[in-house]
Structures are given as C-alpha cells and as structure tokens.
C-alpha cells in the first residue's frame, strides 16, 4: 500500500486486513522503492502523487525489473488520458479518488485472482460457483440465470463478504460515477431482491442481509 | 476586402479626382492666358488701324490673313466703347468649326462713321483643350495599370511575412507543447509583430500549463480528504452494534460526502472544459453512442416505468468523444431525474440536431438562468445545479448550440450541430 496520506492508508489496511490480506505500508517514494525491490507482492496499491516522487516511476521500476506484482493505481486525477497513460505503463487497474473501500477491495481481489491463479477462472464459496470468464453462476452445479447486473452484484458481494456495504457504494459500483443518479436507490433494492430470490430458489442459503437504512451484508 | 485593396481604392479615386480637377484648372488657366494674349494682339491691331486713319483719314485696306479677319461696317452711330467677345465661326480653309476672338470698336474716317470688327482665330486654344484631355486620360490609365501591377506583385511580396506569421499563428494549439517558429523578416514592423506574437503565445502556453497544474492540484487536494472521509465511514458501518440514531447520522454523512464529491467533480470538469483540456476531436457516431446509453439506462427506466422511444438517424459528429459521453450522460440523467413514474423520454437524432424530450411534473424552467451555474429549480432538491451548465459548456466548446423549450407537458432540450 503506497500512499502518503496516513489516514487513508490506515483505513484501507484496516479494511483489507479483515479480508485476510496481509497489508504492508509505505508512506513515501523511497521506502516504497526499497520495499518493492526487496519483496514480491500479490498486489500493490499505488498512489500517483507522492510528496517525494511520482508513483508512475515506481510502476516503471517494477516493469523494468520484470516483476509480476499486480498494480492498482489510486489517483485523484480522473481524466481519461491519465487512466490510459497509467494502464499503458503497465498498471492492472485504475481507481479514482474518492472511492469506496468495498470497490477497492473488489478490484484488489480481481487483480490477485488474475495474477496468482493463472488459468483459474472460478470463484467458489460454499455451494456457489462463479465462472469468471463465462460470467455464469452455479448453485450445487446447477446453473442460475442471472442478469449481468445481478452477476456483477454477486461477485461484488463475494469480494466483500461479511462486510456491510453502503448503498452508495453499491450504486457506484453498478452504475459508475458518471451517471449522477446515485441518489436514487430504488433500483438497487430491485436488483438485490431479484438476486436473493434467484439464489434461494436455486437452493442456496440466504446470504444477503439488509442492514436497515445503511446497506447490505453478504454473510458467508 | 484586403487592406490594400481598400487603401488602393481610396487612393485611386482621390488621385483621379485631383487629376480631373487639376486638368480642368490647367485648361482654364492656359486658355485665359492665351485669350488675353490674343486680346493684346487685337488691341495692337486696333491701334494700327486708328494710327492709319489718323494719318490718312481713310480706312486701311481690309486684309484678311490666315488667322485674322478685319471687317468695316458703315453705320450711322458708331460704337462708343470697344468690346471683346468670343464667337463660333467657320474656318474656310480648314473646313471646320472653330471659335474666334472678336474685337469691335467704332471710328471716324473722313466724315463717315464705321464699326470695325477684328477677329482672330482661337484654334490654338481648342487644340490645347484636346491635348490636355488626352494627357489626362493617358495618365489616369497609366496610374491604374501601375497600381494594379504594384498590387499584384510588389505588395504581395511586401506582405508575405505578415501572411506567413498569420499562418503560423493559425497552427498554434495551446495544449500542444510546441514553440512557434515565425519566419525571419528584415521589415522592422513585421519582425516586431513576430516578436510580440511569439512572446504572447509562449506566455499563453505557460499560463495554460500553470492553470492545468492548478486544476489537477486542486482536484488532488480535495479528493484525498474526501477519500479519507468516505473510507472512514466504510469502516465505521462495519461496527456490530450501531444504534438506529447512529445509522441515520452515518447515512446523512454519506450523502453529504457524495454531494461534495460530485460537486468537486463537476467544478473540475467545467474548469477542464474551459481550459480546453478536451481538445482532441474525432467523428463520434451518435446513433451508436445513444444506443449504448439507452442500454445502460434501460434498467433504470424499466424500474420507474418510464417509456422510451427513439428515432435515430445514422449521424456522426465531430467532437471530443469523452465530452460526447458526458453530454449524453448528463442529458439522459436529467431527463430521468426530473421524470415521474409512467412518464416518457423521447430521443430524436437528425443531421441537424439531437432532441431529448421528457415528461416531468416540473413547470417550465427559467430560460434566462437555466444554463447558469448553481441554478436550481424549486423542486430540484439535492442537485448541485451544475448539470445544465456542463451541457452548455460542452456545446460551446464543440461548436453546437443548445436550446430549451416547454410545450406545457414536456421539456425539450435541442442540441443543434451547427451553431
């Protein structure tokens, strides 16, 4: 976790630690460069604006050393050019501040899946099996017919299992921040209701709990 | 009209007028001098006749030479005063009309009274008028030809550095990090102009970069604290034993942060559009873009039972693709947000314009203030009032025009591709 803002770094690490990730932190450019040269990481969360250097330099350093560490850029710059530039430089993903922690967690999980289990494109949880390349879901090997949004929602929940996810975070995940409609939560409710119904009908447990006034939680 | 065409036109007209006037004045002056000379000759002739008559007491023989005729008329009462006049006559020799200067005076010869008429041809002065006319018109013709040639060849060469400089400035793009190279010239005014242009464009580029940097920095400075606030709330709600009161407080804080984040994003977007940071354009297929948007909005519309209809022509428009995306997002979000359940949205796309028509429970919007920043309708709670100014700004930089109308039930937003 390379981020100069200690408070943000604290929050991210606290959230990820619950997901059974081991999170190591660097608060400045130099300690970051030192750490990446010494160790290998499944995923590096990298802030571009560091007080004593540019995060993209670290990315270049990684690529020069042929390191396989996954890189998720977090940046306040939200222009398309910056995103394209970072992805071309070899980053795996790009997330604009301010983000929701569940979103970050889901992106980190995706990067780690891609990097560390090459060829493995399935995520399993109890009786649920998600095929990531086919984008399909099976309950006890029986296929469940989900819409694209429902599938995305399920994967998002599984990436943040046992966590309360705020409605706002779900809305932003499903619709992106462009749509400017995040204050309309009715449609989230509809999607979640449908997803829950379909999973239960297929024989899965009732995983999704509503946390009153706040959001939802996927209990594994 | 080119500066020099204009200058030349004025110059030529003035020259020709002055020339015509001076020719006329010249003619009048020369004629006056010639006529007074002829008058002097006539006076000498009179004196000679009078001297002869005084000496011999008879009239001299009237000899008419080529240019001069003398006539005597016997009268009962002779002229008391001599008088000069100009008359038209007929030249027997040359067989043409010419004018004559005539002197009439009376005298006594013997005991008779005579009126004497001495006439002298003015042929020379008539010829003079002709030659002056000829010289004038030839000179005017020459002036026209010479000024045309000067225009055509000399001026074009003289002004070349100016047009070169214009061409260079035309290629200037503020967001490209390229310094302008003005062709060197030894004309003082042009090299001075080039220096100034070079300085101004360099300054503009530097300012632009500074502004861009400022925008980015401002974005960073605001986004990070927002990210911290959001992340802290994301952690806070993980707590097991939150009371309903606490839940409500957290939810309101979430909403406020959401609003702030969106506001920040909108302001930055406006600043970026104003700074021309979306300069790159390409042909955007609007039919395709709209269909994509309909796809992603559809769930939302179905959820609210909003009926969507469209009539889309295959139209491509030159603009920045990122802005095209934002424009459609904003227009459709607007049409959705201000709609009601069982309402409708219609999208029309033609070669001339794009129309977004939506039903709404809201009254007509204020035409004057509609697109100004932070304009809010009474019912538009929770909106930051920047959506429409972003739409306007995007249209401005893309060379489109946007207008709004209301037919009592439906709100029309029309984007015309040609301004």
CSV table of C-alpha atoms in Angstrom, one decimal, chain B residues 1-319:
chain,number,residue,atom,x,y,z
B,1,UNK,CA,-11.7,43.1,-48.7
B,2,UNK,CA,-8.0,43.3,-48.2
B,3,UNK,CA,-6.5,46.2,-46.5
B,4,UNK,CA,-4.6,47.2,-49.7
B,5,UNK,CA,-7.5,46.8,-52.0
B,6,UNK,CA,-9.3,49.2,-49.7
B,7,UNK,CA,-6.4,51.6,-49.5
B,8,UNK,CA,-5.8,51.4,-53.2
B,9,UNK,CA,-9.4,52.1,-54.0
B,10,UNK,CA,-9.5,55.2,-51.9
B,11,UNK,CA,-6.1,56.3,-53.2
B,12,UNK,CA,-7.1,55.8,-56.8
B,13,UNK,CA,-10.4,57.6,-56.5
B,14,UNK,CA,-8.6,60.5,-54.8
B,15,UNK,CA,-5.9,60.6,-57.4
B,16,UNK,CA,-8.3,60.6,-60.3
B,17,UNK,CA,-10.5,63.3,-58.8
B,18,UNK,CA,-7.5,65.5,-58.1
B,19,UNK,CA,-6.2,64.8,-61.6
B,20,UNK,CA,-9.5,65.8,-63.2
B,21,UNK,CA,-9.8,68.9,-61.2
B,22,UNK,CA,-6.2,70.0,-61.9
B,23,UNK,CA,-6.7,69.3,-65.6
B,24,UNK,CA,-9.7,71.5,-65.6
B,25,UNK,CA,-7.9,74.2,-63.7
B,26,UNK,CA,-5.0,73.9,-66.0
B,27,UNK,CA,-7.2,74.3,-69.1
B,28,UNK,CA,-9.0,77.3,-67.7
B,29,UNK,CA,-5.7,79.0,-66.7
B,30,UNK,CA,-4.0,78.3,-70.0
B,31,UNK,CA,-7.0,79.4,-72.0
B,32,UNK,CA,-7.2,82.6,-70.0
B,33,UNK,CA,-3.6,83.4,-70.7
B,34,UNK,CA,-3.9,82.6,-74.4
B,35,UNK,CA,-7.1,84.6,-74.8
B,36,UNK,CA,-5.5,87.7,-73.1
B,37,UNK,CA,-2.6,87.3,-75.5
B,38,UNK,CA,-5.0,87.3,-78.4
B,39,UNK,CA,-6.7,90.3,-76.9
B,40,UNK,CA,-3.4,92.1,-76.8
B,41,UNK,CA,-2.8,91.3,-80.4
B,42,UNK,CA,-6.3,92.7,-81.3
B,43,UNK,CA,-5.6,95.9,-79.3
B,44,UNK,CA,-2.4,96.4,-81.3
B,45,UNK,CA,-4.3,95.9,-84.5
B,46,UNK,CA,-6.9,98.5,-83.3
B,47,UNK,CA,-4.1,100.9,-82.6
B,48,UNK,CA,-2.5,100.4,-86.0
B,49,UNK,CA,-5.9,101.0,-87.7
B,50,UNK,CA,-6.5,104.1,-85.7
B,51,UNK,CA,-3.0,105.4,-86.4
B,52,UNK,CA,-3.5,104.8,-90.1
B,53,UNK,CA,-6.9,106.5,-90.1
B,54,UNK,CA,-5.4,109.5,-88.2
B,55,UNK,CA,-2.6,109.8,-90.8
B,56,UNK,CA,-4.6,109.2,-94.0
B,57,UNK,CA,-8.1,109.9,-93.0
B,58,UNK,CA,-9.3,106.8,-94.9
B,59,UNK,CA,-9.7,103.2,-93.8
B,60,UNK,CA,-6.8,100.9,-94.5
B,61,UNK,CA,-7.5,98.1,-96.9
B,62,UNK,CA,-9.0,95.2,-95.0
B,63,UNK,CA,-6.5,92.4,-95.5
B,64,UNK,CA,-7.6,89.0,-94.1
B,65,UNK,CA,-4.7,86.8,-93.3
B,66,UNK,CA,-5.0,83.2,-92.2
B,67,UNK,CA,-5.9,83.7,-88.6
B,68,UNK,CA,-7.2,87.3,-88.8
B,69,UNK,CA,-10.1,89.0,-90.4
B,70,UNK,CA,-11.0,92.6,-90.5
B,71,UNK,CA,-14.4,94.0,-91.5
B,72,UNK,CA,-15.7,97.6,-91.7
B,73,UNK,CA,-19.3,98.5,-91.5
B,74,UNK,CA,-20.7,101.8,-92.3
B,75,UNK,CA,-23.0,102.8,-89.5
B,76,UNK,CA,-25.0,105.9,-88.6
B,77,UNK,CA,-23.9,105.8,-84.9
B,78,UNK,CA,-20.6,104.2,-84.2
B,79,UNK,CA,-19.8,102.2,-81.1
B,80,UNK,CA,-18.6,104.4,-78.2
B,81,UNK,CA,-16.6,101.7,-76.4
B,82,UNK,CA,-14.7,98.8,-77.7
B,83,UNK,CA,-15.9,95.3,-76.8
B,84,UNK,CA,-14.3,91.8,-76.8
B,85,UNK,CA,-16.3,88.7,-77.4
B,86,UNK,CA,-15.8,85.1,-78.3
B,87,UNK,CA,-17.9,83.7,-81.2
B,88,UNK,CA,-18.1,80.5,-83.1
B,89,UNK,CA,-17.2,80.7,-86.7
B,90,UNK,CA,-16.4,78.6,-89.7
B,91,UNK,CA,-12.9,78.3,-90.9
B,92,UNK,CA,-13.0,78.3,-94.7
B,93,UNK,CA,-9.5,76.9,-95.1
B,94,UNK,CA,-9.6,74.0,-92.6
B,95,UNK,CA,-13.3,73.3,-93.3
B,96,UNK,CA,-14.1,73.0,-89.7
B,97,UNK,CA,-15.7,74.9,-86.9
B,98,UNK,CA,-13.5,76.9,-84.7
B,99,UNK,CA,-14.0,79.8,-82.3
B,100,UNK,CA,-12.9,83.3,-82.8
B,101,UNK,CA,-11.9,86.2,-80.5
B,102,UNK,CA,-13.6,89.3,-81.8
B,103,UNK,CA,-12.8,93.0,-81.1
B,104,UNK,CA,-15.4,95.6,-82.1
B,105,UNK,CA,-14.8,99.3,-82.0
B,106,UNK,CA,-16.0,102.4,-83.7
B,107,UNK,CA,-14.0,105.1,-85.5
B,108,UNK,CA,-14.5,108.0,-87.8
B,109,UNK,CA,-12.8,108.1,-91.2
B,110,UNK,CA,-13.3,111.2,-93.2
B,111,UNK,CA,-16.9,112.2,-92.3
B,112,UNK,CA,-18.3,108.7,-92.0
B,113,UNK,CA,-18.7,106.6,-89.0
B,114,UNK,CA,-17.6,103.0,-89.1
B,115,UNK,CA,-17.7,100.0,-86.8
B,116,UNK,CA,-14.6,97.9,-87.2
B,117,UNK,CA,-14.6,94.2,-86.4
B,118,UNK,CA,-11.2,92.4,-86.0
B,119,UNK,CA,-11.5,88.6,-85.5
B,120,UNK,CA,-8.6,86.3,-84.6
B,121,UNK,CA,-8.9,82.5,-84.6
B,122,UNK,CA,-8.7,80.7,-81.3
B,123,UNK,CA,-7.8,77.4,-83.0
B,124,UNK,CA,-4.7,77.0,-80.9
B,125,UNK,CA,-6.7,77.1,-77.6
B,126,UNK,CA,-9.1,74.5,-78.8
B,127,UNK,CA,-6.2,72.2,-79.7
B,128,UNK,CA,-4.9,72.8,-76.2
B,129,UNK,CA,-8.1,71.5,-74.6
B,130,UNK,CA,-7.9,68.4,-76.7
B,131,UNK,CA,-4.3,67.7,-75.8
B,132,UNK,CA,-4.9,68.3,-72.1
B,133,UNK,CA,-7.8,65.8,-72.2
B,134,UNK,CA,-5.6,63.3,-73.9
B,135,UNK,CA,-2.7,63.7,-71.5
B,136,UNK,CA,-5.1,63.4,-68.5
B,137,UNK,CA,-6.8,60.3,-69.6
B,138,UNK,CA,-3.5,58.6,-70.6
B,139,UNK,CA,-2.1,59.5,-67.2
B,140,UNK,CA,-5.1,58.1,-65.4
B,141,UNK,CA,-4.9,54.9,-67.4
B,142,UNK,CA,-1.2,54.7,-66.5
B,143,UNK,CA,-1.9,55.2,-62.8
B,144,UNK,CA,-4.5,52.4,-62.9
B,145,UNK,CA,-2.1,50.0,-64.7
B,146,UNK,CA,0.9,50.7,-62.5
B,147,UNK,CA,-1.1,50.5,-59.2
B,148,UNK,CA,-2.6,47.2,-60.4
B,149,UNK,CA,0.9,45.8,-61.1
B,150,UNK,CA,2.2,47.1,-57.8
B,151,UNK,CA,-0.7,45.4,-56.0
B,152,UNK,CA,-0.2,42.2,-57.8
B,153,UNK,CA,3.5,41.8,-57.5
B,154,UNK,CA,5.1,44.2,-55.1
B,155,UNK,CA,2.5,44.3,-52.4
B,156,UNK,CA,2.1,40.6,-52.3
B,157,UNK,CA,5.9,40.3,-51.7
B,158,UNK,CA,5.9,43.1,-49.2
B,159,UNK,CA,3.1,41.5,-47.1
B,160,UNK,CA,4.4,38.0,-47.3
B,161,UNK,CA,5.9,38.0,-43.8
B,162,UNK,CA,2.5,39.1,-42.4
B,163,UNK,CA,0.7,36.2,-44.0
B,164,UNK,CA,3.4,33.8,-43.0
B,165,UNK,CA,3.0,34.9,-39.4
B,166,UNK,CA,-0.8,34.5,-39.6
B,167,UNK,CA,-0.3,31.0,-41.0
B,168,UNK,CA,1.9,30.1,-38.1
B,169,UNK,CA,-0.4,31.5,-35.5
B,170,UNK,CA,-3.3,29.6,-37.1
B,171,UNK,CA,-1.4,26.4,-36.5
B,172,UNK,CA,-1.0,27.3,-32.8
B,173,UNK,CA,-2.6,24.9,-30.3
B,174,UNK,CA,-2.4,25.9,-26.7
B,175,UNK,CA,-2.4,22.4,-25.4
B,176,UNK,CA,0.4,21.2,-27.6
B,177,UNK,CA,3.9,21.8,-26.2
B,178,UNK,CA,5.4,23.3,-29.3
B,179,UNK,CA,7.0,26.6,-29.7
B,180,UNK,CA,6.0,28.6,-32.7
B,181,UNK,CA,8.7,29.4,-35.3
B,182,UNK,CA,8.0,32.7,-37.1
B,183,UNK,CA,9.9,33.1,-40.4
B,184,UNK,CA,12.5,35.9,-40.0
B,185,UNK,CA,12.0,39.1,-41.9
B,186,UNK,CA,14.0,42.3,-42.3
B,187,UNK,CA,11.0,44.6,-42.2
B,188,UNK,CA,11.0,46.2,-38.8
B,189,UNK,CA,7.2,46.3,-38.2
B,190,UNK,CA,6.8,42.6,-39.1
B,191,UNK,CA,9.7,41.4,-37.0
B,192,UNK,CA,8.4,43.4,-34.1
B,193,UNK,CA,5.0,41.8,-34.6
B,194,UNK,CA,6.5,38.4,-34.8
B,195,UNK,CA,8.4,39.0,-31.5
B,196,UNK,CA,5.2,40.1,-29.8
B,197,UNK,CA,3.3,37.1,-31.2
B,198,UNK,CA,6.0,34.7,-30.1
B,199,UNK,CA,6.0,36.2,-26.6
B,200,UNK,CA,2.2,36.2,-26.3
B,201,UNK,CA,1.8,32.6,-27.4
B,202,UNK,CA,4.6,31.4,-25.2
B,203,UNK,CA,3.1,33.2,-22.3
B,204,UNK,CA,-0.4,31.7,-23.1
B,205,UNK,CA,1.1,28.3,-23.2
B,206,UNK,CA,2.9,28.8,-19.8
B,207,UNK,CA,-0.3,30.1,-18.3
B,208,UNK,CA,-2.3,27.2,-19.7
B,209,UNK,CA,0.1,24.7,-18.2
B,210,UNK,CA,0.0,26.5,-14.8
B,211,UNK,CA,-3.8,26.5,-14.9
B,212,UNK,CA,-3.8,22.9,-15.8
B,213,UNK,CA,-1.5,22.1,-13.0
B,214,UNK,CA,-3.6,24.1,-10.6
B,215,UNK,CA,-6.7,22.2,-11.7
B,216,UNK,CA,-5.0,18.9,-11.1
B,217,UNK,CA,-3.6,20.0,-7.7
B,218,UNK,CA,-7.0,21.4,-6.6
B,219,UNK,CA,-8.5,18.1,-7.6
B,220,UNK,CA,-6.0,16.1,-5.7
B,221,UNK,CA,-6.2,18.3,-2.6
B,222,UNK,CA,-10.0,17.9,-2.4
B,223,UNK,CA,-10.3,14.3,-3.5
B,224,UNK,CA,-7.9,12.9,-0.9
B,225,UNK,CA,-9.7,14.3,2.2
B,226,UNK,CA,-13.0,13.1,0.6
B,227,UNK,CA,-11.5,9.7,0.1
B,228,UNK,CA,-10.5,9.6,3.8
B,229,UNK,CA,-13.9,10.6,4.9
B,230,UNK,CA,-15.6,8.0,2.8
B,231,UNK,CA,-13.2,5.3,3.8
B,232,UNK,CA,-13.7,6.1,7.5
B,233,UNK,CA,-17.5,5.8,7.1
B,234,UNK,CA,-17.0,2.5,5.2
B,235,UNK,CA,-15.1,1.2,8.2
B,236,UNK,CA,-17.5,2.7,10.7
B,237,UNK,CA,-20.5,0.8,9.4
B,238,UNK,CA,-18.7,-2.4,9.9
B,239,UNK,CA,-19.4,-1.9,13.7
B,240,UNK,CA,-21.8,-4.5,15.0
B,241,UNK,CA,-23.8,-2.6,17.5
B,242,UNK,CA,-24.8,0.6,15.7
B,243,UNK,CA,-28.0,2.2,17.0
B,244,UNK,CA,-30.7,3.5,14.6
B,245,UNK,CA,-29.7,7.0,15.6
B,246,UNK,CA,-26.1,6.4,14.6
B,247,UNK,CA,-27.1,4.7,11.4
B,248,UNK,CA,-29.1,7.7,10.4
B,249,UNK,CA,-26.2,10.0,11.2
B,250,UNK,CA,-23.8,8.0,9.2
B,251,UNK,CA,-26.2,7.8,6.3
B,252,UNK,CA,-26.6,11.6,6.2
B,253,UNK,CA,-22.8,12.0,6.3
B,254,UNK,CA,-22.5,9.6,3.4
B,255,UNK,CA,-25.0,11.7,1.4
B,256,UNK,CA,-23.2,14.9,2.2
B,257,UNK,CA,-19.8,13.4,1.1
B,258,UNK,CA,-21.5,12.1,-2.0
B,259,UNK,CA,-22.7,15.5,-2.8
B,260,UNK,CA,-19.4,17.2,-2.2
B,261,UNK,CA,-17.6,14.6,-4.3
B,262,UNK,CA,-20.0,15.2,-7.1
B,263,UNK,CA,-19.8,18.9,-6.8
B,264,UNK,CA,-16.0,18.8,-6.9
B,265,UNK,CA,-16.1,16.6,-9.9
B,266,UNK,CA,-18.5,18.9,-11.7
B,267,UNK,CA,-16.5,22.0,-10.9
B,268,UNK,CA,-13.3,20.3,-12.1
B,269,UNK,CA,-15.0,19.2,-15.2
B,270,UNK,CA,-16.2,22.7,-16.0
B,271,UNK,CA,-12.7,24.1,-15.4
B,272,UNK,CA,-11.2,21.5,-17.6
B,273,UNK,CA,-13.6,22.1,-20.4
B,274,UNK,CA,-13.0,25.9,-20.1
B,275,UNK,CA,-9.2,25.3,-20.2
B,276,UNK,CA,-9.8,23.4,-23.4
B,277,UNK,CA,-8.3,20.2,-22.0
B,278,UNK,CA,-10.7,18.2,-24.1
B,279,UNK,CA,-9.2,19.5,-27.3
B,280,UNK,CA,-8.8,16.3,-29.3
B,281,UNK,CA,-11.8,15.6,-31.6
B,282,UNK,CA,-12.9,12.7,-33.7
B,283,UNK,CA,-16.0,11.7,-35.5
B,284,UNK,CA,-18.4,10.3,-32.9
B,285,UNK,CA,-21.2,8.1,-34.1
B,286,UNK,CA,-24.1,9.5,-32.1
B,287,UNK,CA,-26.6,6.8,-33.1
B,288,UNK,CA,-24.3,4.2,-31.7
B,289,UNK,CA,-23.5,6.2,-28.6
B,290,UNK,CA,-27.1,6.9,-27.9
B,291,UNK,CA,-28.0,3.2,-28.3
B,292,UNK,CA,-25.2,2.3,-25.8
B,293,UNK,CA,-26.6,4.8,-23.3
B,294,UNK,CA,-30.2,3.6,-23.8
B,295,UNK,CA,-28.8,0.1,-23.0
B,296,UNK,CA,-27.3,1.2,-19.7
B,297,UNK,CA,-30.2,3.4,-18.7
B,298,UNK,CA,-32.8,0.9,-19.6
B,299,UNK,CA,-32.9,-0.9,-16.3
B,300,UNK,CA,-33.4,2.3,-14.5
B,301,UNK,CA,-36.3,3.3,-16.8
B,302,UNK,CA,-38.0,0.0,-16.5
B,303,UNK,CA,-37.7,0.3,-12.8
B,304,UNK,CA,-39.6,3.6,-12.9
B,305,UNK,CA,-41.9,2.5,-15.7
B,306,UNK,CA,-40.6,5.3,-18.0
B,307,UNK,CA,-41.4,4.6,-21.6
B,308,UNK,CA,-38.6,5.3,-24.0
B,309,UNK,CA,-39.0,6.0,-27.7
B,310,UNK,CA,-36.4,7.0,-30.3
B,311,UNK,CA,-35.9,7.9,-33.9
B,312,UNK,CA,-32.2,7.9,-34.7
B,313,UNK,CA,-30.6,8.7,-37.9
B,314,UNK,CA,-27.1,7.4,-38.5
B,315,UNK,CA,-25.3,10.6,-37.7
B,316,UNK,CA,-21.6,11.2,-36.9
B,317,UNK,CA,-20.5,14.5,-35.3
B,318,UNK,CA,-17.0,15.8,-34.9
B,319,UNK,CA,-16.3,16.4,-31.2
